[in-house]
Coordinates of C-alpha atoms in Angstrom, one line a residue:
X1 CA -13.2 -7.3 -18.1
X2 CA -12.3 -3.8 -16.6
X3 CA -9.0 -4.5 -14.6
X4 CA -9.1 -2.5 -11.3
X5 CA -5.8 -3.3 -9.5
X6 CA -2.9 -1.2 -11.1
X7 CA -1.8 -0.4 -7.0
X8 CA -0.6 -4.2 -7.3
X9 CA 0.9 -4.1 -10.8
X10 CA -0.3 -2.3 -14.1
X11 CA -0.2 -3.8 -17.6
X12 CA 2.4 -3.0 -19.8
X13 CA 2.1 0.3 -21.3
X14 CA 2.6 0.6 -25.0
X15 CA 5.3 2.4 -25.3
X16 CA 7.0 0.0 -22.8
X17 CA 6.3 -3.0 -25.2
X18 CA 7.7 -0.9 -28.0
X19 CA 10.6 0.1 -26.3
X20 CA 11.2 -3.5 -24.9
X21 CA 11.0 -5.3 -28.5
X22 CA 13.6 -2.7 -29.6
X23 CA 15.9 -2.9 -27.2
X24 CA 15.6 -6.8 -27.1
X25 CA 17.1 -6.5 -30.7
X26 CA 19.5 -3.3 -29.8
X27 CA 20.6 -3.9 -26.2
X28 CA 21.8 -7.9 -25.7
X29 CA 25.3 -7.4 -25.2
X30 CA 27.4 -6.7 -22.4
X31 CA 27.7 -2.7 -21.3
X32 CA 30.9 -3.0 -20.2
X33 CA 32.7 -3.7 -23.1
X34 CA 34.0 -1.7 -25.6
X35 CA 33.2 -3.5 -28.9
X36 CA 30.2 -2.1 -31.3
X37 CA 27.4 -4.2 -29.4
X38 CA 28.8 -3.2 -25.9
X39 CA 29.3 0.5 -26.7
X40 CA 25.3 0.3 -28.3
X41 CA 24.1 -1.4 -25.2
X42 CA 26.2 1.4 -23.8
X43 CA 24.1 4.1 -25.1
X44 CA 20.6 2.7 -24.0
X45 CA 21.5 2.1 -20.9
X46 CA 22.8 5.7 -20.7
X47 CA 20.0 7.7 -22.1
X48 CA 17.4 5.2 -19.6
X49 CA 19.4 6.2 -16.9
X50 CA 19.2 9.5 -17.7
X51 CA 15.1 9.8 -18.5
X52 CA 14.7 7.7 -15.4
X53 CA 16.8 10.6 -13.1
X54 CA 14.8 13.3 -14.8
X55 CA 11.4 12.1 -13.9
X56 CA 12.7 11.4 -10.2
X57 CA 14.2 14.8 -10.1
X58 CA 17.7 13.6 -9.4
X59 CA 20.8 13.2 -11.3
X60 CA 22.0 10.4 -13.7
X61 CA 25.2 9.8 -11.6
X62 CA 22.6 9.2 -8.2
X63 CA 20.2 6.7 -9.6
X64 CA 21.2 2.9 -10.2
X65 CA 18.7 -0.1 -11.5
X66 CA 17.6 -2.9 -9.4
X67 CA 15.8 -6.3 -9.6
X68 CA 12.9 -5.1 -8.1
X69 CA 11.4 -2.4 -6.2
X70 CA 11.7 -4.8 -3.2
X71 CA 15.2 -5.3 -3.5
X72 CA 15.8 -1.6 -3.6
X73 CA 14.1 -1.2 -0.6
X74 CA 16.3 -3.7 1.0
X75 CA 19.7 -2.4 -0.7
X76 CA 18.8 1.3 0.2
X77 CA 18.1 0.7 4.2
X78 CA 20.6 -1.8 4.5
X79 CA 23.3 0.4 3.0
X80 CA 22.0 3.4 4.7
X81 CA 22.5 2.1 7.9
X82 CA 25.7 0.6 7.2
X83 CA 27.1 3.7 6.1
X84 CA 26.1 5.3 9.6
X85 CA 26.7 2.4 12.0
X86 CA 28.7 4.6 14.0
X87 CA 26.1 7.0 14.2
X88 CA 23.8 4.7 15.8
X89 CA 21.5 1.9 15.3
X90 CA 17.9 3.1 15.4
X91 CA 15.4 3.3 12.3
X92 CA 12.6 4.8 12.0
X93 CA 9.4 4.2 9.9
X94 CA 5.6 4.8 9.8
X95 CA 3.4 2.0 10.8
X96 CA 2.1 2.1 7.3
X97 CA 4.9 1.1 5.0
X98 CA 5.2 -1.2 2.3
X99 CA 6.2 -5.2 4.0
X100 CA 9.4 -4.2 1.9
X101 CA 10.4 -1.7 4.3
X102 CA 8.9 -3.6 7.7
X103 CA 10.6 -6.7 6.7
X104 CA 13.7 -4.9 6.3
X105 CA 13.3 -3.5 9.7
X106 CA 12.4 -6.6 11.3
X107 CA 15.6 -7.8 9.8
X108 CA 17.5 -5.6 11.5
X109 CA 16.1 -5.4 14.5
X110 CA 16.5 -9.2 14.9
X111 CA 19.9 -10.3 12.9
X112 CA 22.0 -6.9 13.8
X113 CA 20.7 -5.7 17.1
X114 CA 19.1 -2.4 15.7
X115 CA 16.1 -0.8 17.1
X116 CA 13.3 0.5 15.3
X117 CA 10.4 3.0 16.2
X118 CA 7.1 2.8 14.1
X119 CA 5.4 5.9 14.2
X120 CA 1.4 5.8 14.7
X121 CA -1.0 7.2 11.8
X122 CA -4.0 8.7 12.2
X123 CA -7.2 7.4 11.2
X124 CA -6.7 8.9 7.2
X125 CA -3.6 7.2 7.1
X126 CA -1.0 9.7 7.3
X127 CA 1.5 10.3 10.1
X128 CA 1.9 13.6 12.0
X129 CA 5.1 15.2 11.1
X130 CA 5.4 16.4 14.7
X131 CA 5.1 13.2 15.9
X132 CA 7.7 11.6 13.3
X133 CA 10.3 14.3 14.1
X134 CA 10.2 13.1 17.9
X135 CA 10.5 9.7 17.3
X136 CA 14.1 10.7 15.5
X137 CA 16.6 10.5 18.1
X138 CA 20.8 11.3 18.2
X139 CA 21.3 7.8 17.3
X140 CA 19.0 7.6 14.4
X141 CA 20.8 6.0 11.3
X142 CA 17.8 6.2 9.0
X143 CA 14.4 7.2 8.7
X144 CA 11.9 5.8 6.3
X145 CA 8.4 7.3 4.9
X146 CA 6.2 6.2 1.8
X147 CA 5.6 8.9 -0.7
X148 CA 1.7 7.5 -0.7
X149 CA 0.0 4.3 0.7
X150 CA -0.4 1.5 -1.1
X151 CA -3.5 0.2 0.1
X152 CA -5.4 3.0 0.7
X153 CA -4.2 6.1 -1.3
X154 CA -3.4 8.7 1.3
X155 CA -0.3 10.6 0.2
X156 CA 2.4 11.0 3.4
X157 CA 3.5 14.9 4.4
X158 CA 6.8 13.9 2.7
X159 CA 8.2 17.3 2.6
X160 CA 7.6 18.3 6.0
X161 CA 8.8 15.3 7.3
X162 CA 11.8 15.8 5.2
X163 CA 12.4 19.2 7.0
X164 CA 12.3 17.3 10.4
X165 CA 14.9 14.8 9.5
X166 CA 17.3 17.5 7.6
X167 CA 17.2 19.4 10.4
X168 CA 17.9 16.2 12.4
X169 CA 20.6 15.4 10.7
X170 CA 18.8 11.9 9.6
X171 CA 18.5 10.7 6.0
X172 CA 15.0 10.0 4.4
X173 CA 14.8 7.1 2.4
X174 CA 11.1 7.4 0.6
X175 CA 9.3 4.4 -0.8
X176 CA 7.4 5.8 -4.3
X177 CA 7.0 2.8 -5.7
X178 CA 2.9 3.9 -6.1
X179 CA 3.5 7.7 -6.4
X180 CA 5.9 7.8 -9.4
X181 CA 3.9 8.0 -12.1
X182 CA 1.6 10.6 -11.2
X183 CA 5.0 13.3 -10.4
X184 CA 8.7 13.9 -8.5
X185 CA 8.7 13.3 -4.8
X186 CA 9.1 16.8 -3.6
X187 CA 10.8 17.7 -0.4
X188 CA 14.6 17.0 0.5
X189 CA 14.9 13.3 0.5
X190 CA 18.1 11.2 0.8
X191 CA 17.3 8.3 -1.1
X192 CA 14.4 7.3 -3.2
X193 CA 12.7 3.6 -4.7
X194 CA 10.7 2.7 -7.1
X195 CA 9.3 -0.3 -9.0
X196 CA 8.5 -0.1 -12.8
X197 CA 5.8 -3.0 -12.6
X198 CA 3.4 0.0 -11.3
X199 CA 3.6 2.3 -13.8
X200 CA 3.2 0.1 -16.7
X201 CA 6.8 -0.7 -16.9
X202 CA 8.0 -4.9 -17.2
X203 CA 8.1 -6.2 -13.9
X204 CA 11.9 -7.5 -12.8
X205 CA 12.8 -3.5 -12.7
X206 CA 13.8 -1.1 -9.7
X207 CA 15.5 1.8 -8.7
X208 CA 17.5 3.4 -6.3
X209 CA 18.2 6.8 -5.9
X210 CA 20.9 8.2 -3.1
X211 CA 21.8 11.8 -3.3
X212 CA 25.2 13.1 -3.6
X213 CA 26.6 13.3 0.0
X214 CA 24.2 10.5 1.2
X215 CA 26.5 8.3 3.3
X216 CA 25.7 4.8 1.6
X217 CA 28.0 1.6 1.8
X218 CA 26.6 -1.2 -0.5
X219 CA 26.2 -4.6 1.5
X220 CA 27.2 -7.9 0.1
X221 CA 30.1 -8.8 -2.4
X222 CA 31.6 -6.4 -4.6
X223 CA 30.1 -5.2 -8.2
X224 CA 31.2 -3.5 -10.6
X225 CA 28.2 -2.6 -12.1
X226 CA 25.4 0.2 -11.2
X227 CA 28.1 2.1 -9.1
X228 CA 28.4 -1.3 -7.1
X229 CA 25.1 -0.9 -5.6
X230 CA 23.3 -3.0 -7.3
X231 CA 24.8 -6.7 -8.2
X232 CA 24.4 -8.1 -11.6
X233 CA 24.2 -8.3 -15.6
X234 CA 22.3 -5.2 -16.0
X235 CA 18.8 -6.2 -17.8
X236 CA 19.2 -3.3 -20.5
X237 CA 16.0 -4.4 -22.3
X238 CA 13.4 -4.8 -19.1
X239 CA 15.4 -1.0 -17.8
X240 CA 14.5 0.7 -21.4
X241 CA 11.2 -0.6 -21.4
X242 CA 10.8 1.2 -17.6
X243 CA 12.5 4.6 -18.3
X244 CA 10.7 5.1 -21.8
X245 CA 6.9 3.9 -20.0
X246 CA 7.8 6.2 -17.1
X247 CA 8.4 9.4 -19.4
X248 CA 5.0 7.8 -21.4
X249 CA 3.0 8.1 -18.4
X250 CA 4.5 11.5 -17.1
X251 CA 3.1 12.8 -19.9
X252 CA -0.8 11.6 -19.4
X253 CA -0.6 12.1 -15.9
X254 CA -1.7 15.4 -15.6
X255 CA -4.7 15.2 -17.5
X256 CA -5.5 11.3 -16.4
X257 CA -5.1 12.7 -12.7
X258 CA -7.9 15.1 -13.6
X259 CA -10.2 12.3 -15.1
X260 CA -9.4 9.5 -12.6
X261 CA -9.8 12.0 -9.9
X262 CA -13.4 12.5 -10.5
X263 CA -14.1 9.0 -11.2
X264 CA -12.3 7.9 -7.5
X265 CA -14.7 10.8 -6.1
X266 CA -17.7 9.3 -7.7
X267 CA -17.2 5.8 -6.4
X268 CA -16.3 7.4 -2.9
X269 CA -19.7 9.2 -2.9
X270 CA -21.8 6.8 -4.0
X271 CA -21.1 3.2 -2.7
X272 CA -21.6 4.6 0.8
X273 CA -25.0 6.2 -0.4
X274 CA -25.7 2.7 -2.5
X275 CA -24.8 -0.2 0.3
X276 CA -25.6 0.3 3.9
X277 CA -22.8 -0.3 6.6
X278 CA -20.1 1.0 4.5
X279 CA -16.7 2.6 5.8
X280 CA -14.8 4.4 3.4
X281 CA -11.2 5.0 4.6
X282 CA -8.1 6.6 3.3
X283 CA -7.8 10.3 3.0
X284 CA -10.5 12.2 0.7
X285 CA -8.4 14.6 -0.3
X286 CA -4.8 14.2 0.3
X287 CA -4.6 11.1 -1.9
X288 CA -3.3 9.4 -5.3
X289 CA -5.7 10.5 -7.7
X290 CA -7.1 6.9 -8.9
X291 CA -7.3 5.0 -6.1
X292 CA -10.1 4.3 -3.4
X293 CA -10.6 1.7 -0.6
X294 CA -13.8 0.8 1.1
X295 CA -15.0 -2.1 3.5
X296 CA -18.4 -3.2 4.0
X297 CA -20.1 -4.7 7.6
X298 CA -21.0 -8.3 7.6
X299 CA -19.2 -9.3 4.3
X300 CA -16.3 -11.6 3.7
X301 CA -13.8 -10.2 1.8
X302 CA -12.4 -13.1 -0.1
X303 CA -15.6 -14.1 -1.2
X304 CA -16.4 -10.6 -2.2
X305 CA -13.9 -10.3 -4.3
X306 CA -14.3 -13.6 -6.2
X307 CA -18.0 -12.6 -6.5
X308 CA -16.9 -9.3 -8.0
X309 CA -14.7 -11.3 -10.2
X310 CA -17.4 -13.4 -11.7
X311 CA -19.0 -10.1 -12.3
X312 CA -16.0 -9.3 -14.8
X313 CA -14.1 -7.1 -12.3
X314 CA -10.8 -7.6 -10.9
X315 CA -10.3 -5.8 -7.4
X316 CA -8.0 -6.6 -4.2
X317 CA -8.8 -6.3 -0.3
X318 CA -6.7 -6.0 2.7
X319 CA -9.3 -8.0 4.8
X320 CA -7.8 -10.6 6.9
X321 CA -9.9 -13.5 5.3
X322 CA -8.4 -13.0 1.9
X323 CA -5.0 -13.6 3.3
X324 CA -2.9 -16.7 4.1
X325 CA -2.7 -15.7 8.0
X326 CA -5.6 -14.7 8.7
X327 CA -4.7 -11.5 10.0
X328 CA -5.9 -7.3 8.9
X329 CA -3.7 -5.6 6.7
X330 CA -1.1 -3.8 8.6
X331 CA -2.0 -0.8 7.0
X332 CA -6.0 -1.3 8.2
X333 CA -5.1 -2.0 11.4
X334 CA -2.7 0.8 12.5
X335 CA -5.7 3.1 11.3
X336 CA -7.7 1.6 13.5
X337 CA -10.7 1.5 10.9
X338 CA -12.9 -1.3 9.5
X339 CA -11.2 -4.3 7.7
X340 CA -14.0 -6.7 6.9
X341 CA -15.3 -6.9 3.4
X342 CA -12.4 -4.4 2.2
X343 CA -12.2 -3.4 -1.3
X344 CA -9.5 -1.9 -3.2
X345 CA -10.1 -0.5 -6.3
X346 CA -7.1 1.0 -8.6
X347 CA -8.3 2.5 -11.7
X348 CA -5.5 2.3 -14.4
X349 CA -5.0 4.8 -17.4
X350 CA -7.7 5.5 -20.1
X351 CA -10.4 4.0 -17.7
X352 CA -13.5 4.4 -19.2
X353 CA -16.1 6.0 -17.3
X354 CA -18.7 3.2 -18.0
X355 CA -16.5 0.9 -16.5
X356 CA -17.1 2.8 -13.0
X357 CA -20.9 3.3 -13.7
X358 CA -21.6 -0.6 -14.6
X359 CA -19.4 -1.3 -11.1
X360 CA -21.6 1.1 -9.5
X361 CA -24.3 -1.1 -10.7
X362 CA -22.7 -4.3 -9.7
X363 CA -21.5 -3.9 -6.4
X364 CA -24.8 -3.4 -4.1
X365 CA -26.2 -6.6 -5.4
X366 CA -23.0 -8.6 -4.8
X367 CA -22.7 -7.4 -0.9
X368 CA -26.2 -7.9 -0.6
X369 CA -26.3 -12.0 -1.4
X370 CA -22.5 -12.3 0.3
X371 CA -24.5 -11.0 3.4
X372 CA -27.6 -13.2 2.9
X373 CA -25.1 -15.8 2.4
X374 CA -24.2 -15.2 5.8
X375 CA -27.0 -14.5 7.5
X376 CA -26.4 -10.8 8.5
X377 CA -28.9 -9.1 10.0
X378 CA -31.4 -6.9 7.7
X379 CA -32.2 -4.9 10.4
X380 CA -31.5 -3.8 14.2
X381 CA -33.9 -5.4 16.6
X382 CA -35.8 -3.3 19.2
X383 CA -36.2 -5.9 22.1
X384 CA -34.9 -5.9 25.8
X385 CA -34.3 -9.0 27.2
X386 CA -31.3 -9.8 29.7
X387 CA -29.3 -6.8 31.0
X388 CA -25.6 -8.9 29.3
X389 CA -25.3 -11.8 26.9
X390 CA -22.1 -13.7 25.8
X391 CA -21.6 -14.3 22.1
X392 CA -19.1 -17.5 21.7
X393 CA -17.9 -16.6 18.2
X394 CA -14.2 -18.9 18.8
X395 CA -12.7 -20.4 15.9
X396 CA -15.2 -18.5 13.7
X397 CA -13.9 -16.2 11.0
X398 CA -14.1 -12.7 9.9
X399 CA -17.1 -11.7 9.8
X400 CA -18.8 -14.0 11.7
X401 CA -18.1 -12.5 15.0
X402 CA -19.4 -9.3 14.2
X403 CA -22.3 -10.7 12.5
X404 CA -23.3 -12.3 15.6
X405 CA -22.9 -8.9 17.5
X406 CA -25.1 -7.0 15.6
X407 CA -27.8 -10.2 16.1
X408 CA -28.2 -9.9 19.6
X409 CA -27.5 -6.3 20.5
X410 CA -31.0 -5.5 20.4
X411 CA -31.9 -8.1 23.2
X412 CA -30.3 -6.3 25.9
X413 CA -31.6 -3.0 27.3
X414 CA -30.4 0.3 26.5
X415 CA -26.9 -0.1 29.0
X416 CA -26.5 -3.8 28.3
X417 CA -23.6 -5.2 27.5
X418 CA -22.9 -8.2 24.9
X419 CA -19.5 -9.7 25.4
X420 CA -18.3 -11.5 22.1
X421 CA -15.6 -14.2 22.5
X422 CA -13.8 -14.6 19.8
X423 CA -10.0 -15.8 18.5
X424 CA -9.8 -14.0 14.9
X425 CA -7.1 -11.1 15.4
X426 CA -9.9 -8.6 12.9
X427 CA -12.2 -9.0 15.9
X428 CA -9.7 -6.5 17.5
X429 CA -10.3 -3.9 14.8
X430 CA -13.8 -4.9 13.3
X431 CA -15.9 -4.7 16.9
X432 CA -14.5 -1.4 17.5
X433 CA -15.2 0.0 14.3
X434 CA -19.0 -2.1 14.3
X435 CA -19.6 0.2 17.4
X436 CA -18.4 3.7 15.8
X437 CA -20.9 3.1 12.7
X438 CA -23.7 1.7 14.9
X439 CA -23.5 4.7 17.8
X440 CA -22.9 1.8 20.0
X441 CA -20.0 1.7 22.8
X442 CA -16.9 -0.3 22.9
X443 CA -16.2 -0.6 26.3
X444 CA -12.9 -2.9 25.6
X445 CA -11.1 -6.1 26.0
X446 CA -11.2 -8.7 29.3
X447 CA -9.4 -11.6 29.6
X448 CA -10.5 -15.2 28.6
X449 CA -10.0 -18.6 29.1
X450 CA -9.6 -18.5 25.0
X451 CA -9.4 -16.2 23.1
X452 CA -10.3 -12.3 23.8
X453 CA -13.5 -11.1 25.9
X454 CA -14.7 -8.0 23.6
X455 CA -17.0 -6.1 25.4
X456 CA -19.7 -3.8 23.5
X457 CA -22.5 -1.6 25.4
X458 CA -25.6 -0.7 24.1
X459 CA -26.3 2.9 23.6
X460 CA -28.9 2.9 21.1

């Protein structure tokens, strides 16, 4: 069953469940002693830490092991802006991050009276370096930027943005948790996370880099262990297994980049050419080589992806109706682009290209009876009736509302409006986006007794 979702976590690598058993028999005891077993636990820890600094371009002394990736994240902003509370207390990050990093944020904007700026992205993804560098301020602490999305592969102008904030005097903490394994970060970050679980590393790993002269105070009680940064019995057999299946991949990447790459830009191509009313977002070139993220009109995206599961493929969405609140993906909705029937597809290493073909094969027939399902509309209609109708799409899901848009647009004359009521937060994003793909007009939002009033004109 080809496994298409290494963005959410890849499968152990082989040389990771190598290194792992080794270690489990080599590295049990306690690094900070000095006995035989301590000093050998010693040593692997050691030479990790050092293969893990080299393929993050840093130094062995600036990189410490973590829990997770997320609690990285978390120990990286926090003791950033601890370190420059006198500074100020404003952060900065891009609409787009990881929850990691907005949590955080949201954190300390509510519990220690910090402010925080989110800066826009365009409708690739990717934030205007300009515009980041005027959101930094004289009392920003911190400023925070992804090396890559992780929903929809478009890779962030880190080193430009870098530039902004050096020249600001602002540190750049850079979350590249899905970047790692395909190269260095390049550009003059501050600090630097990353997650083993999604490079084929054990899950329960992280990493934090801060760079010599990086103004960091650790939060929490004191540790004596990972510089204090990092609280805890270090796990020397799960931090092996992530240094030796980092260096594993580093050493594919370039020529898996090359291979993926072309497979990515096959699937980008042709799903829009082999299913109508298809949006494929992200950037197409500035992007993580094996990743690509579409959404289809008229489809619901959980049951898309459980049909696509019964088809013996294993995908993820950021549409609102595969999530527990009901609500886009962050990420979809601050680029402002379809989120209904969204599909994310990771390819891990060593994907076979018939794997891609036979989804090629797969997927127009599965949107197709998801949309019969619903009762989508085959067709546009050519009628004119009344010059405005009101759809009353409240308490229906995505993508019911737009469904019963695209019914009735065709009974109003050329100028008509339809006005679709509807309480479902996608509407927001998915009526909008309807009437870019259909060359219809979005005229906007009017207030309702419930819900929103979305107004659509018809221009064709």
């Amino acid at each position: 069953m080809p496994y298409f979702d290494v963005a959410s976590s890849a499968p152990l690598h082989p040389v990771a469940r190598q290194a792992l058993q080794a270690s489990l028999d080599e590295g049990w005891a306690d690094p900070a002693r000095l006995y035989r077993e301590g000093r050998r636990a010693r040593l692997l820890l050691d030479a990790a830490r050092e293969a893990a600094a080299e393929a993050v371009g840093c130094r062995p002394d600036e990189l410490v092991f973590t829990p997770s990736g997320t609690r990285a994240v978390h120990l990286g902003i926090s003791g950033a802006l601890a370190a420059r509370r006198r500074v100020g207390r404003h952060l900065v990050v891009s609409a787009v991050e990881h929850s990691s990093v907005l949590h955080s944020a949201g954190a300390y904007e509510g519990a220690e009276g910090g402010t925080v700026t989110e800066v826009p992205v365009d409708r690739a993804g990717a934030v205007s370096p300009a515009a980041f560098g005027a959101a930094l301020r004289e009392d920003t602490a911190l400023a925070c930027l992804q090396s890559a999305n992780h929903e929809v592969g478009t890779e962030q102008p880190v080193t430009e943005v870098a530039e902004a904030c050096r020249a600001a005097g602002v540190p750049l903490l850079v979350d590249a948790a899905q970047s790692l394994a395909w190269g260095p970060v390049a550009g003059d970050w501050s600090l630097l996370t990353g997650s083993a679980h999604k490079w084929g590393g054990p899950a329960g790993v992280g990493l934090l880099a801060v760079r010599k002269g990086v103004r960091f105070a650790p939060q929490g009680p004191a540790d004596e262990r990972e510089s204090g940064r990092s609280a805890g019995f270090e796990n020397i057999p799960g931090i092996v297994a992530a240094a030796a299946s980092l260096r594993a991949v580093r050493a594919e990447a370039a020529d898996e980049a090359v291979r993926l790459r072309a497979l990515v830009d096959r699937i980008r191509a042709r799903v829009p050419e082999l299913v109508p009313d298809v949006e494929v977002v992200g950037d197409p070139v500035r992007r993580l080589p094996h990743l690509v993220t579409f959404s289809c009109l008229y489809v619901d995206g959980e049951t898309l992806l459980h049909e696509l599961d019964r088809a013996g493929f294993s995908v993820s969405s950021g549409s609102s109706c595969t999530s527990s609140t009901l609500t886009p993906s962050h990420v979809l909705r601050a680029m402002g682009v379809l989120s209904e029937g969204n599909v994310r597809v990771s390819l891990p290493l060593g994907t076979p290209e018939a794997d891609v073909d036979r989804f090629l094969e797969v997927l127009p027939g599965v949107v197709a009876e998801v949309r019969e399902r619903l009762g989508a509309p085959v067709s546009p209609t050519a009628t004119a009736g009344t010059a405005s109708l009101v759809v009353d799409a409240l308490g229906k899901r995505c993508p019911i509302p737009v469904i019963e848009l695209a019914k009735v647009i065709g009974d109003v004359p050329v100028g008509g409006t339809v006005t679709v009521l509807s309480d479902d937060e996608a509407a927001r994003l998915d009526i909008p986006a309807w009437c870019e793909m259909r060359g219809q007009e979005y005229v906007g939002e009017e207030g309702a007794e419930r819900g929103v009033a979305y107004v659509v004109r018809r221009v064709v």
